Short mmCIF file of C-alpha atoms in Angstrom, two decimals:
data_model
loop_
_atom_site.label_atom_id
_atom_site.label_comp_id
_atom_site.label_asym_id
_atom_site.label_seq_id
_atom_site.Cartn_x
_atom_site.Cartn_y
_atom_site.Cartn_z
CA MET Q 356 -100.35 21.31 20.18
CA THR Q 357 -100.53 18.32 22.13
CA THR Q 358 -102.14 16.28 19.45
CA SER Q 359 -99.54 17.34 16.89
CA LEU Q 360 -96.85 16.18 19.43
CA GLN Q 361 -98.40 12.81 20.00
CA ASP Q 362 -98.64 12.25 16.09
CA GLY Q 363 -94.88 13.27 15.86
CA GLN Q 364 -94.19 10.74 18.36
CA SER Q 365 -96.19 8.05 16.59
CA ALA Q 366 -94.37 8.72 13.43
CA ALA Q 367 -91.22 8.62 15.45
CA SER Q 368 -92.30 5.32 16.90
CA ARG Q 369 -93.02 3.81 13.57
CA ALA Q 370 -89.79 4.72 12.20
CA ALA Q 371 -87.88 3.13 15.17
CA ALA Q 372 -90.10 0.03 14.53
CA ARG Q 373 -88.90 -0.29 10.99
CA ASP Q 374 -85.17 0.03 12.29
CA SER Q 375 -85.49 -2.18 15.49
CA PRO Q 376 -88.02 -4.77 16.51
CA LEU Q 377 -87.03 -4.27 20.06
CA ALA Q 378 -87.73 -0.71 19.85
CA ALA Q 379 -91.03 -1.43 18.23
CA GLN Q 380 -92.11 -3.70 21.19
CA VAL Q 381 -91.11 -1.03 23.80
CA CYS Q 382 -93.00 1.73 21.80
CA GLY Q 383 -95.87 -0.43 21.38
CA ALA Q 384 -96.19 -1.40 25.06
CA ALA Q 385 -95.72 2.39 25.94
CA GLN Q 386 -98.64 3.33 23.52
CA GLY Q 387 -100.81 0.33 24.97
CA ARG Q 388 -100.24 1.73 28.65
CA GLY Q 389 -100.88 5.49 27.56
CA ASP Q 390 -97.35 6.44 28.43
CA ALA Q 391 -96.78 8.34 25.27
CA HIS Q 392 -98.41 11.20 27.04
CA ASP Q 393 -95.56 11.11 29.67
CA LEU Q 394 -93.16 11.94 26.79
CA ALA Q 395 -94.75 15.00 26.10
CA PRO Q 396 -94.06 18.42 27.99
CA ALA Q 397 -96.41 18.95 30.75
CA PRO Q 398 -99.54 20.91 29.63
CA TRP Q 399 -98.68 23.87 31.91
CA LEU Q 400 -95.57 24.42 30.00
CA HIS Q 401 -97.71 24.97 26.90
CA ALA Q 402 -99.90 27.26 28.83
CA ARG Q 403 -96.96 29.29 30.21
CA ALA Q 404 -95.73 29.77 26.64
CA LEU Q 405 -99.04 31.24 25.54
CA LEU Q 406 -99.60 33.58 28.38
CA PRO Q 407 -98.66 37.25 27.99
CA LEU Q 408 -95.61 38.56 29.92
CA PRO Q 409 -96.08 40.70 33.15
CA ASP Q 410 -95.51 44.36 32.68
CA GLY Q 411 -92.46 44.19 34.50
CA THR Q 412 -90.97 41.47 32.71
CA ARG Q 413 -91.86 43.23 29.60
CA GLY Q 414 -90.18 46.58 30.58
CA CYS Q 415 -87.00 44.61 31.61
CA ALA Q 416 -86.64 43.13 28.07
CA ALA Q 417 -87.15 46.88 26.57
CA ASP Q 418 -84.43 47.95 28.69
CA ARG Q 419 -81.94 45.14 27.67
CA ARG Q 420 -82.63 46.05 23.98
CA LYS Q 421 -81.99 49.89 24.51
CA LYS Q 422 -78.80 49.20 26.13
CA LYS Q 423 -77.76 46.84 23.61
CA ASP Q 424 -78.63 49.29 20.88
CA LEU Q 425 -76.28 52.22 23.13
CA ASP Q 426 -73.44 49.58 23.31
CA VAL Q 427 -73.44 50.07 27.06
CA PRO Q 428 -71.15 47.15 28.39
CA GLU Q 429 -73.14 44.75 30.63
CA MET Q 430 -71.61 42.99 33.70
CA PRO Q 431 -70.35 39.56 32.81
CA SER Q 432 -72.60 36.73 34.19
CA ILE Q 433 -71.23 34.94 37.12
CA PRO Q 434 -71.25 31.18 36.77
CA ASN Q 435 -73.50 29.27 39.00
CA PRO Q 436 -71.22 27.55 41.56
CA PHE Q 437 -73.97 24.99 42.30
CA PRO Q 438 -74.98 23.61 38.85
CA GLU Q 439 -76.22 20.33 39.93
CA LEU Q 440 -79.06 22.36 41.70
CA CYS Q 441 -80.41 23.74 38.47
CA CYS Q 442 -82.75 21.10 37.25
CA SER Q 443 -85.00 21.08 34.12
CA PRO Q 444 -88.83 20.56 34.48
CA PHE Q 445 -88.32 16.90 33.65
CA THR Q 446 -86.21 16.11 36.44
CA SER Q 447 -86.89 16.04 40.26
CA VAL Q 448 -85.68 19.09 42.25
CA LEU Q 449 -83.91 16.75 44.94
CA SER Q 450 -81.95 14.35 42.75
CA ALA Q 451 -81.00 11.08 44.60
CA ASP Q 452 -77.31 11.45 43.70
CA LEU Q 453 -77.26 14.50 46.11
CA PHE Q 454 -77.87 12.34 49.11
CA PRO Q 455 -75.14 10.20 50.56
CA LYS Q 456 -75.65 6.68 49.60
CA ALA Q 457 -76.71 4.30 52.51
CA ASN Q 458 -74.08 1.63 53.49
CA SER Q 459 -75.51 -1.64 52.35
CA ARG Q 460 -72.86 -3.74 54.20
CA LYS Q 461 -74.46 -4.03 57.41
CA LYS Q 462 -72.28 -5.62 60.30
CA GLN Q 463 -73.24 -8.35 62.69
CA VAL Q 464 -71.27 -10.18 65.31
CA ILE Q 465 -70.75 -13.75 65.01
CA LYS Q 466 -69.04 -16.09 67.51
CA VAL Q 467 -66.42 -18.74 66.20
CA TYR Q 468 -65.20 -21.88 68.12
CA SER Q 469 -62.39 -24.00 67.96
CA GLU Q 470 -61.72 -27.62 69.04
CA ASP Q 471 -60.82 -26.92 72.60
CA GLU Q 472 -64.11 -24.89 72.96
CA THR Q 473 -62.25 -21.66 73.16
CA SER Q 474 -64.17 -18.83 71.18
CA ARG Q 475 -63.74 -15.61 69.43
CA ALA Q 476 -66.29 -12.71 68.50
CA LEU Q 477 -66.08 -11.11 65.09
CA ASP Q 478 -67.61 -7.96 63.81
CA VAL Q 479 -68.25 -9.03 60.30
CA PRO Q 480 -70.12 -7.45 57.25
CA SER Q 481 -73.19 -9.05 55.93
CA ASP Q 482 -71.60 -10.39 52.65
CA ILE Q 483 -68.57 -12.10 54.46
CA THR Q 484 -67.93 -15.42 52.88
CA ALA Q 485 -66.59 -18.48 54.78
CA ARG Q 486 -63.16 -18.17 53.44
CA ASP Q 487 -62.94 -14.49 54.57
CA VAL Q 488 -63.68 -15.48 58.10
CA CYS Q 489 -60.98 -18.33 57.89
CA GLN Q 490 -58.65 -15.79 56.56
CA LEU Q 491 -59.52 -13.23 59.24
CA LEU Q 492 -59.00 -15.81 61.92
CA ILE Q 493 -55.59 -16.92 60.43
CA LEU Q 494 -54.40 -13.26 60.32
CA LYS Q 495 -55.57 -12.63 63.86
CA ASN Q 496 -54.03 -15.64 65.33
CA HIS Q 497 -50.82 -15.55 63.28
CA TYR Q 498 -51.23 -19.01 61.84
CA ILE Q 499 -49.80 -20.46 58.59
CA ASP Q 500 -52.18 -20.47 55.72
CA ASP Q 501 -52.12 -23.77 53.97
CA HIS Q 502 -55.64 -23.30 52.61
CA SER Q 503 -56.95 -26.25 54.80
CA TRP Q 504 -58.64 -24.07 57.29
CA THR Q 505 -62.27 -24.34 57.19
CA LEU Q 506 -65.38 -23.28 58.76
CA PHE Q 507 -68.02 -25.82 60.07
CA GLU Q 508 -71.62 -25.72 60.74
CA HIS Q 509 -72.28 -27.56 63.87
CA LEU Q 510 -75.89 -28.59 64.75
CA PRO Q 511 -75.68 -30.29 68.25
CA HIS Q 512 -79.63 -30.82 68.75
CA ILE Q 513 -79.50 -33.53 65.83
CA GLY Q 514 -75.90 -34.43 65.98
CA VAL Q 515 -74.63 -33.36 62.59
CA GLU Q 516 -72.20 -30.97 60.87
CA ARG Q 517 -71.10 -29.83 57.44
CA THR Q 518 -68.30 -28.04 55.77
CA ILE Q 519 -69.43 -24.57 54.94
CA GLU Q 520 -68.18 -24.06 51.13
CA ASP Q 521 -65.54 -21.06 50.82
CA HIS Q 522 -68.06 -19.13 48.60
CA GLU Q 523 -71.13 -19.19 50.99
CA LEU Q 524 -72.22 -16.30 52.92
CA VAL Q 525 -71.88 -16.87 56.82
CA ILE Q 526 -74.84 -14.65 57.48
CA GLU Q 527 -77.06 -16.53 55.27
CA VAL Q 528 -76.13 -19.80 56.89
CA LEU Q 529 -76.75 -18.15 60.40
CA SER Q 530 -80.20 -16.96 59.35
CA ASN Q 531 -81.43 -20.43 58.74
CA TRP Q 532 -80.83 -21.24 62.52
CA GLY Q 533 -83.70 -21.29 64.75
CA ILE Q 534 -83.75 -19.03 67.87
CA GLU Q 535 -83.66 -21.59 70.55
CA GLU Q 536 -81.06 -23.90 68.74
CA GLU Q 537 -77.58 -24.06 70.33
CA ASN Q 538 -75.76 -24.17 66.81
CA LYS Q 539 -71.93 -23.32 66.47
CA LEU Q 540 -69.56 -22.15 63.85
CA TYR Q 541 -66.32 -24.22 64.40
CA PHE Q 542 -62.82 -23.31 62.95
CA ARG Q 543 -60.37 -25.97 62.13
CA LYS Q 544 -58.24 -27.87 59.60
CA ASN Q 545 -59.92 -30.09 56.94
CA TYR Q 546 -57.24 -31.63 54.73
CA ALA Q 547 -59.76 -33.45 52.67
CA LYS Q 548 -61.65 -30.34 51.66
CA TYR Q 549 -60.40 -30.19 48.19
CA GLU Q 550 -58.32 -33.47 48.12
CA PHE Q 551 -60.55 -35.06 45.63
CA PHE Q 552 -59.16 -32.71 43.09
CA LYS Q 553 -55.71 -33.85 43.81
CA ASN Q 554 -56.26 -37.60 44.11
CA PRO Q 555 -59.82 -38.28 42.54
CA MET Q 556 -58.79 -42.25 42.66
CA TYR Q 557 -59.57 -42.43 46.49
CA PHE Q 558 -62.91 -40.77 46.16
CA PHE Q 559 -64.62 -42.66 43.41
CA PRO Q 560 -64.44 -46.53 43.71
CA GLU Q 561 -64.98 -48.53 40.42
CA HIS Q 562 -67.71 -50.34 41.95
CA MET Q 563 -69.82 -47.40 42.72
CA VAL Q 564 -69.39 -45.38 39.61
CA SER Q 565 -71.39 -45.98 36.26
CA PHE Q 566 -72.19 -43.79 33.38
CA ALA Q 567 -75.60 -42.64 31.96
CA THR Q 568 -74.25 -42.93 28.44
CA GLU Q 569 -72.07 -45.65 26.95
CA THR Q 570 -68.18 -45.04 27.02
CA ASN Q 571 -65.52 -46.74 24.98
CA GLY Q 572 -62.61 -47.86 27.04
CA GLU Q 573 -61.97 -47.47 31.08
CA ILE Q 574 -62.60 -44.06 32.47
CA SER Q 575 -59.75 -42.53 34.90
CA PRO Q 576 -60.80 -41.00 38.02
CA THR Q 577 -59.56 -37.74 36.68
CA GLN Q 578 -62.20 -37.94 33.67
CA ILE Q 579 -64.94 -38.97 36.04
CA LEU Q 580 -64.10 -35.76 37.90
CA GLN Q 581 -64.39 -33.67 34.73
CA MET Q 582 -67.47 -35.21 33.93
CA PHE Q 583 -68.97 -34.01 37.44
CA LEU Q 584 -67.91 -30.37 36.39
CA SER Q 585 -69.52 -30.74 32.92
CA SER Q 586 -73.18 -29.82 32.45
CA SER Q 587 -73.63 -32.25 29.43
CA THR Q 588 -72.91 -35.49 31.20
CA TYR Q 589 -72.26 -36.92 34.60
CA PRO Q 590 -71.35 -40.27 36.15
CA GLU Q 591 -73.86 -42.12 38.21
CA ILE Q 592 -73.17 -43.24 41.79
CA HIS Q 593 -74.93 -46.13 42.95
CA GLY Q 594 -74.71 -48.74 45.72
CA PHE Q 595 -76.61 -49.86 49.05
CA LEU Q 596 -77.51 -47.48 51.58
CA HIS Q 597 -79.40 -47.86 55.04
CA ALA Q 598 -82.21 -45.38 54.98
CA LYS Q 599 -84.23 -44.29 57.87
CA GLU Q 600 -88.07 -44.63 57.33
CA GLN Q 601 -89.84 -41.40 57.70
CA GLY Q 602 -91.50 -41.16 61.06
CA LYS Q 603 -90.09 -44.32 62.27
CA LYS Q 604 -87.09 -45.49 64.33
CA SER Q 605 -86.31 -48.56 61.96
CA TRP Q 606 -83.60 -48.48 58.91
CA LYS Q 607 -84.10 -50.16 55.77
CA LYS Q 608 -81.48 -51.28 53.43
CA ILE Q 609 -81.96 -49.94 49.76
CA TYR Q 610 -80.12 -49.51 46.41
CA PHE Q 611 -79.69 -45.75 45.62
CA PHE Q 612 -78.64 -43.80 42.62
CA LEU Q 613 -77.28 -40.38 42.60
CA ARG Q 614 -77.95 -38.43 39.20
CA ARG Q 615 -77.87 -34.62 38.43
CA SER Q 616 -81.44 -34.20 39.20
CA GLY Q 617 -81.18 -35.78 42.80
CA LEU Q 618 -81.11 -38.95 44.54
CA TYR Q 619 -83.38 -41.96 43.75
CA PHE Q 620 -83.90 -45.45 45.20
CA SER Q 621 -84.82 -48.61 43.52
CA THR Q 622 -87.96 -50.28 44.73
CA LYS Q 623 -87.02 -53.59 43.27
CA GLY Q 624 -83.55 -54.83 44.00
CA THR Q 625 -80.85 -53.11 42.10
CA SER Q 626 -82.97 -52.28 39.00
CA LYS Q 627 -82.55 -48.82 37.37
CA GLU Q 628 -85.51 -48.77 35.00
CA PRO Q 629 -87.64 -45.69 35.32
CA ARG Q 630 -90.86 -47.65 36.60
CA HIS Q 631 -88.71 -48.99 39.71
CA LEU Q 632 -87.00 -45.77 40.59
CA GLN Q 633 -88.54 -43.33 43.23
CA PHE Q 634 -87.36 -40.07 44.09
CA PHE Q 635 -85.72 -39.59 47.46
CA SER Q 636 -84.23 -36.05 47.77
CA GLU Q 637 -82.89 -33.14 45.65
CA PHE Q 638 -79.91 -31.03 46.70
CA GLY Q 639 -80.62 -27.77 45.30
CA ASN Q 640 -82.33 -26.47 48.40
CA SER Q 641 -80.81 -28.82 50.85
CA ASP Q 642 -77.62 -29.27 52.38
CA ILE Q 643 -75.60 -32.50 53.01
CA TYR Q 644 -74.68 -32.97 56.61
CA VAL Q 645 -72.37 -35.68 58.09
CA SER Q 646 -73.54 -37.43 61.27
CA LEU Q 647 -71.28 -37.46 64.31
CA ALA Q 648 -73.52 -39.73 66.52
CA GLY Q 649 -75.73 -41.62 64.39
CA LYS Q 650 -75.68 -44.93 66.53
CA LYS Q 651 -76.42 -42.98 69.68
CA LYS Q 652 -78.95 -40.36 68.48
CA HIS Q 653 -80.80 -41.85 65.58
CA GLY Q 654 -80.17 -45.67 66.00
CA ALA Q 655 -78.14 -45.87 62.78
CA PRO Q 656 -76.70 -49.40 62.13
CA THR Q 657 -73.11 -48.01 61.54
CA ASN Q 658 -71.13 -45.05 62.35
CA TYR Q 659 -70.97 -43.63 58.75
CA GLY Q 660 -74.17 -41.77 58.53
CA PHE Q 661 -75.02 -38.58 56.53
CA CYS Q 662 -78.21 -36.77 55.86
CA PHE Q 663 -80.01 -34.23 53.92
CA LYS Q 664 -81.37 -31.19 55.44
CA PRO Q 665 -83.68 -28.36 53.78
CA ASN Q 666 -82.23 -24.93 54.20
CA LYS Q 667 -85.13 -23.65 55.77
CA ALA Q 668 -86.27 -26.36 58.21
CA GLY Q 669 -84.04 -27.79 61.11
CA GLY Q 670 -86.10 -30.36 62.96
CA PRO Q 671 -85.30 -34.08 63.03
CA ARG Q 672 -88.43 -34.88 61.40
CA ASP Q 673 -87.22 -32.85 58.32
CA LEU Q 674 -83.99 -34.83 57.94
CA LYS Q 675 -83.66 -37.52 55.45
CA MET Q 676 -81.04 -39.65 56.91
CA LEU Q 677 -78.72 -42.27 55.38
CA CYS Q 678 -76.23 -44.54 56.55
CA ALA Q 679 -73.14 -46.34 54.57
CA GLU Q 680 -71.17 -49.34 55.47
CA GLU Q 681 -68.05 -47.88 55.30
CA GLU Q 682 -66.18 -44.56 55.57
CA GLN Q 683 -65.00 -44.68 51.81
CA SER Q 684 -68.70 -45.16 50.74
CA ARG Q 685 -69.76 -42.21 52.69
CA THR Q 686 -66.98 -40.08 51.26
CA CYS Q 687 -67.80 -40.97 47.90
CA TRP Q 688 -71.51 -40.11 48.32
CA VAL Q 689 -70.86 -36.95 50.04
CA THR Q 690 -68.15 -35.62 47.64
CA ALA Q 691 -70.41 -36.41 44.57
CA ILE Q 692 -73.24 -34.58 45.95
CA ARG Q 693 -71.16 -31.83 46.65
CA LEU Q 694 -69.91 -31.63 42.97
CA LEU Q 695 -73.12 -32.01 41.59
CA LYS Q 696 -74.80 -29.17 43.91
CA TYR Q 697 -71.82 -26.64 43.30
CA GLY Q 698 -70.04 -27.95 40.20
CA MET Q 699 -67.46 -25.41 38.83
CA GLN Q 700 -67.82 -23.07 41.99
CA LEU Q 701 -65.79 -25.69 43.70
CA TYR Q 702 -63.06 -25.78 41.31
CA GLN Q 703 -62.72 -22.10 41.45
CA ASN Q 704 -62.63 -22.23 45.32
CA TYR Q 705 -59.81 -24.75 44.87
CA MET Q 706 -57.98 -22.85 42.35
CA HIS Q 707 -58.46 -19.19 43.63
CA PRO Q 708 -58.66 -19.63 47.43
CA TYR Q 709 -58.27 -15.85 48.17
CA GLN Q 710 -61.32 -14.80 46.10
CA GLY Q 711 -63.57 -13.34 48.54
CA ARG Q 712 -66.67 -10.85 48.50
CA SER Q 713 -65.89 -8.85 51.64
CA GLY Q 714 -62.33 -7.67 50.86
CA CYS Q 715 -60.81 -9.26 53.95
CA SER Q 716 -58.70 -11.62 51.65
CA SER Q 717 -55.98 -10.58 49.21
CA GLN Q 718 -53.55 -12.51 46.92
CA SER Q 719 -50.75 -10.56 48.36
CA ILE Q 720 -51.21 -11.95 52.04
CA SER Q 721 -48.45 -14.65 52.70
CA PRO Q 722 -47.79 -16.72 55.81
CA MET Q 723 -47.14 -14.64 58.88
CA ARG Q 724 -43.91 -16.02 59.60
CA SER Q 725 -42.18 -15.80 56.20
CA ILE Q 726 -40.69 -12.11 56.88
CA SER Q 727 -39.36 -12.99 60.39
CA GLU Q 728 -37.87 -16.38 59.25
CA ASN Q 729 -35.81 -14.44 56.60
CA SER Q 730 -34.50 -12.16 58.85
CA LEU Q 731 -33.34 -14.65 61.75
CA VAL Q 732 -29.52 -14.72 62.53
CA ALA Q 733 -27.51 -17.21 64.72
CA MET Q 734 -26.70 -15.56 68.17
CA ASP Q 735 -24.09 -16.42 70.72
CA PHE Q 736 -25.05 -15.60 74.40
CA SER Q 737 -22.45 -17.62 76.08
CA GLY Q 738 -20.14 -14.56 76.94
CA GLN Q 739 -20.66 -11.12 78.72
CA LYS Q 740 -21.96 -9.52 75.42
CA SER Q 741 -24.01 -11.39 72.74
CA ARG Q 742 -22.65 -11.69 69.28
CA VAL Q 743 -23.87 -12.66 65.86
CA ILE Q 744 -22.17 -15.89 64.37
CA GLU Q 745 -21.39 -14.96 60.75
CA ASN Q 746 -19.54 -18.42 59.87
CA PRO Q 747 -22.12 -20.77 58.69
CA THR Q 748 -20.08 -23.93 59.92
CA GLU Q 749 -20.04 -22.49 63.45
CA ALA Q 750 -23.63 -21.70 63.49
CA LEU Q 751 -24.46 -25.28 62.35
CA SER Q 752 -22.29 -26.59 64.97
CA VAL Q 753 -23.85 -24.43 67.78
CA ALA Q 754 -27.28 -25.55 66.77
CA VAL Q 755 -26.43 -29.06 66.89
CA GLU Q 756 -24.82 -28.78 70.27
CA GLU Q 757 -27.78 -27.04 71.62
CA GLY Q 758 -30.10 -29.56 70.33
CA LEU Q 759 -28.38 -32.46 71.73
CA ALA Q 760 -28.05 -30.91 75.16
CA TRP Q 761 -31.81 -30.00 75.02
CA ARG Q 762 -32.57 -33.60 74.22
CA SER Q 763 -30.26 -35.09 76.85
CA SER Q 764 -31.90 -32.94 79.77
CA ALA Q 765 -33.69 -34.38 82.73
CA THR Q 766 -37.02 -33.81 80.95
CA ASN Q 767 -36.23 -35.56 77.86
CA MET Q 768 -38.77 -38.08 78.35
CA ALA Q 769 -41.82 -35.47 78.67
CA ILE Q 770 -40.64 -33.03 75.87
CA HIS Q 771 -43.26 -34.63 73.37
CA ARG Q 772 -46.02 -33.13 75.61
CA SER Q 773 -45.53 -29.82 74.10
CA GLN Q 774 -45.91 -30.96 70.59
CA PRO Q 775 -48.86 -30.03 68.71
CA TRP Q 776 -49.42 -33.51 67.37
CA PHE Q 777 -49.23 -35.13 70.64
CA HIS Q 778 -52.72 -35.95 72.31
CA HIS Q 779 -52.13 -37.18 76.03
CA LYS Q 780 -54.94 -39.57 77.18
CA ILE Q 781 -57.49 -39.80 74.39
CA SER Q 782 -59.23 -43.04 73.43
CA ARG Q 783 -58.80 -44.70 70.08
CA ASP Q 784 -62.34 -43.67 69.17
CA GLU Q 785 -61.67 -40.13 69.94
CA ALA Q 786 -58.51 -40.36 67.71
CA GLN Q 787 -60.42 -41.67 64.98
CA ARG Q 788 -63.08 -38.76 65.36
CA LEU Q 789 -60.32 -36.35 65.35
CA ILE Q 790 -58.60 -37.84 62.19
CA ILE Q 791 -61.98 -38.00 60.16
CA GLN Q 792 -62.88 -34.37 61.25
CA GLN Q 793 -59.77 -33.02 59.79
CA GLY Q 794 -59.81 -35.25 56.83
CA LEU Q 795 -59.05 -38.64 55.69
CA VAL Q 796 -56.08 -37.80 53.67
CA ASP Q 797 -53.02 -39.96 53.26
CA GLY Q 798 -50.50 -38.98 56.14
CA VAL Q 799 -52.71 -37.29 58.63
CA PHE Q 800 -51.78 -38.36 62.11
CA LEU Q 801 -51.46 -37.78 65.60
CA VAL Q 802 -49.61 -39.49 68.49
CA ARG Q 803 -51.38 -40.54 71.85
CA ASP Q 804 -50.87 -42.53 75.07
CA SER Q 805 -51.76 -46.27 74.85
CA GLN Q 806 -54.94 -47.09 77.11
CA SER Q 807 -53.93 -50.96 77.10
CA ASN Q 808 -50.27 -50.29 77.87
CA PRO Q 809 -49.31 -47.04 79.92
CA LYS Q 810 -45.80 -47.46 79.06
CA THR Q 811 -46.34 -47.30 75.44
CA PHE Q 812 -47.57 -44.72 72.76
CA VAL Q 813 -49.64 -45.18 69.66
CA LEU Q 814 -49.22 -43.54 66.25
CA SER Q 815 -52.63 -43.10 64.72
CA MET Q 816 -52.72 -42.10 60.83
CA SER Q 817 -54.80 -42.20 57.79
CA HIS Q 818 -54.23 -44.04 54.63
CA GLY Q 819 -56.41 -45.17 51.80
CA GLN Q 820 -59.59 -43.73 53.44
CA LYS Q 821 -59.06 -46.01 56.55
CA ILE Q 822 -57.59 -45.11 59.84
CA LYS Q 823 -54.52 -47.19 61.29
CA HIS Q 824 -52.89 -47.56 64.63
CA PHE Q 825 -49.21 -48.51 65.15
CA GLN Q 826 -47.98 -49.01 68.79
CA ILE Q 827 -44.66 -47.47 69.58
CA ILE Q 828 -42.84 -49.62 71.87
CA PRO Q 829 -40.10 -48.59 74.34
CA VAL Q 830 -36.87 -50.61 74.30
CA GLU Q 831 -33.68 -50.56 76.56
CA ASP Q 832 -30.27 -50.55 75.50
CA ASP Q 833 -27.13 -50.36 77.81
CA GLY Q 834 -29.20 -48.58 80.46
CA GLU Q 835 -30.80 -46.17 77.79
CA MET Q 836 -34.39 -46.08 76.67
CA PHE Q 837 -35.30 -45.90 72.98
CA HIS Q 838 -38.65 -45.75 71.02
CA THR Q 839 -39.39 -48.10 68.14
CA LEU Q 840 -42.01 -48.78 65.67
CA ASP Q 841 -40.23 -51.85 63.95
CA ASP Q 842 -39.13 -54.17 66.83
CA GLY Q 843 -35.98 -52.33 67.39
CA HIS Q 844 -34.58 -52.19 64.03
CA THR Q 845 -34.72 -48.40 63.86
CA ARG Q 846 -34.55 -46.69 67.49
CA PHE Q 847 -35.20 -43.21 68.43
CA THR Q 848 -34.28 -41.32 71.64
CA ASP Q 849 -37.65 -39.66 72.01
CA LEU Q 850 -41.04 -39.10 70.19
CA ILE Q 851 -40.05 -35.92 68.57
CA GLN Q 852 -37.22 -37.59 66.71
CA LEU Q 853 -39.35 -40.67 65.72
CA VAL Q 854 -42.12 -38.20 64.18
CA GLU Q 855 -39.53 -36.21 62.35
CA PHE Q 856 -37.67 -39.46 60.99
CA TYR Q 857 -41.28 -40.64 59.55
CA GLN Q 858 -41.89 -37.15 58.17
CA LEU Q 859 -38.78 -37.60 55.87
CA ASN Q 860 -39.05 -41.41 55.24
CA LYS Q 861 -41.75 -43.89 54.88
CA GLY Q 862 -40.15 -46.71 56.73
CA VAL Q 863 -42.63 -49.36 57.90
CA LEU Q 864 -45.50 -47.02 57.78
CA PRO Q 865 -47.76 -47.28 54.57
CA CYS Q 866 -46.90 -43.56 53.72
CA LYS Q 867 -44.99 -40.77 55.09
CA LEU Q 868 -46.26 -38.45 57.88
CA LYS Q 869 -47.82 -35.16 56.28
CA HIS Q 870 -50.60 -33.63 58.38
CA TYR Q 871 -50.80 -33.51 62.03
CA CYS Q 872 -54.03 -33.21 64.04
CA ALA Q 873 -54.00 -30.45 66.36
CA ARG Q 874 -56.48 -28.73 68.77
CA ILE Q 875 -55.92 -25.00 68.06
CA ALA Q 876 -57.08 -22.23 70.65
CA LEU Q 877 -58.74 -18.68 69.50
#
């Protein structure tokens, strides 16, 4: 019987082969491995069918026939309440579906720091993304979500850090850390994270961009950005960079070319002939980091360093360090590498910021203050009983009166100290570091005390990929003190009034004040 069954299966296989080539491959592979025997019933089933029934069994069958002949009604069969336990000889008695499925989302505690070194521990699932972590901290701390909150990977032992992309799994990032390394996750603003999608002209200077294929006419920055996201073509980034020689402390200035396959340098001037190009680094299995103290830690010629670090290695010897001449050049290189490495994934992160894997995010989430602000009402507490001010004109006049009274109080010269954009006694270099960390976007600013003149203040802001500093000078008129940026032409009673004015008006500044640098606490 087994032989005839196999012959029938072979005939079925040949018929299936005529109908489907894929089926022919599967059947042929099964016959080649001898798996055709597995398709037939087990031999003991055939043996059981040929064995004579026991006497007791034969007697029971006779009784049932006798009852049927006498039309004796039988008891109806009781339905099996556990049909899933009844299994055929071809299936396992204990099916995997009967057991509870194991929870694959294991949890792990991570620690996240803010710029003032306060920290918060979070118990997160293994598939949580960087964007999910940011959203979790935004909700827990009641921050306004403007999509600029970012998670950073900080490696202090080599003095570098990088933006963790919104789609990256945080636990995978932590798995690449060494046991003895004091690495940290930082949570802060990064206004420039996706700024190249909004203003690509600031990120790709004409003298650094060329094309692998001939193009007709001028190419706009938007078209350059589209080429980065396309798989068929790409713009080529080129320019001089200082490279640290492997195993040495010296740096060498070389002409580099960035292509989709990796970063190359020319062994003969600026020649891009294939025989003169040598491979420097790929970015598929590496991450791009920005150097924080290149001059001090690595003897770099400038402060605009960046490096490639393999995912599975972390020592200084594994780094491939580079250094640009200016911040705009470094921003161009780093942005182009991010685009070539992640492509359309970055654009999806930018267009759909709430898409996450762990379910912490939702498109229905709105800024935490929106509901309460819509329910605010004007109140008058001057009498014995409080009352709601229903007249809009009266409410406006009361607000103006209270504002003037507050500004003219005895502490009006120090009210700016409570503002998030004011940084007390920080140096010029520290102010520049804060602005660079939070993104060289037009209008990023902070106000600080002047180190050269104790009675004045300094407005530090970003414009055109550069940081500019403007001195706020105090002037006296009829015994009253004012603040000015334009030699007294426009005067303000305090710094809050000055900042509010330039947030609405460009004035003597290169652009309006848009985003303030703040040191948040977790």
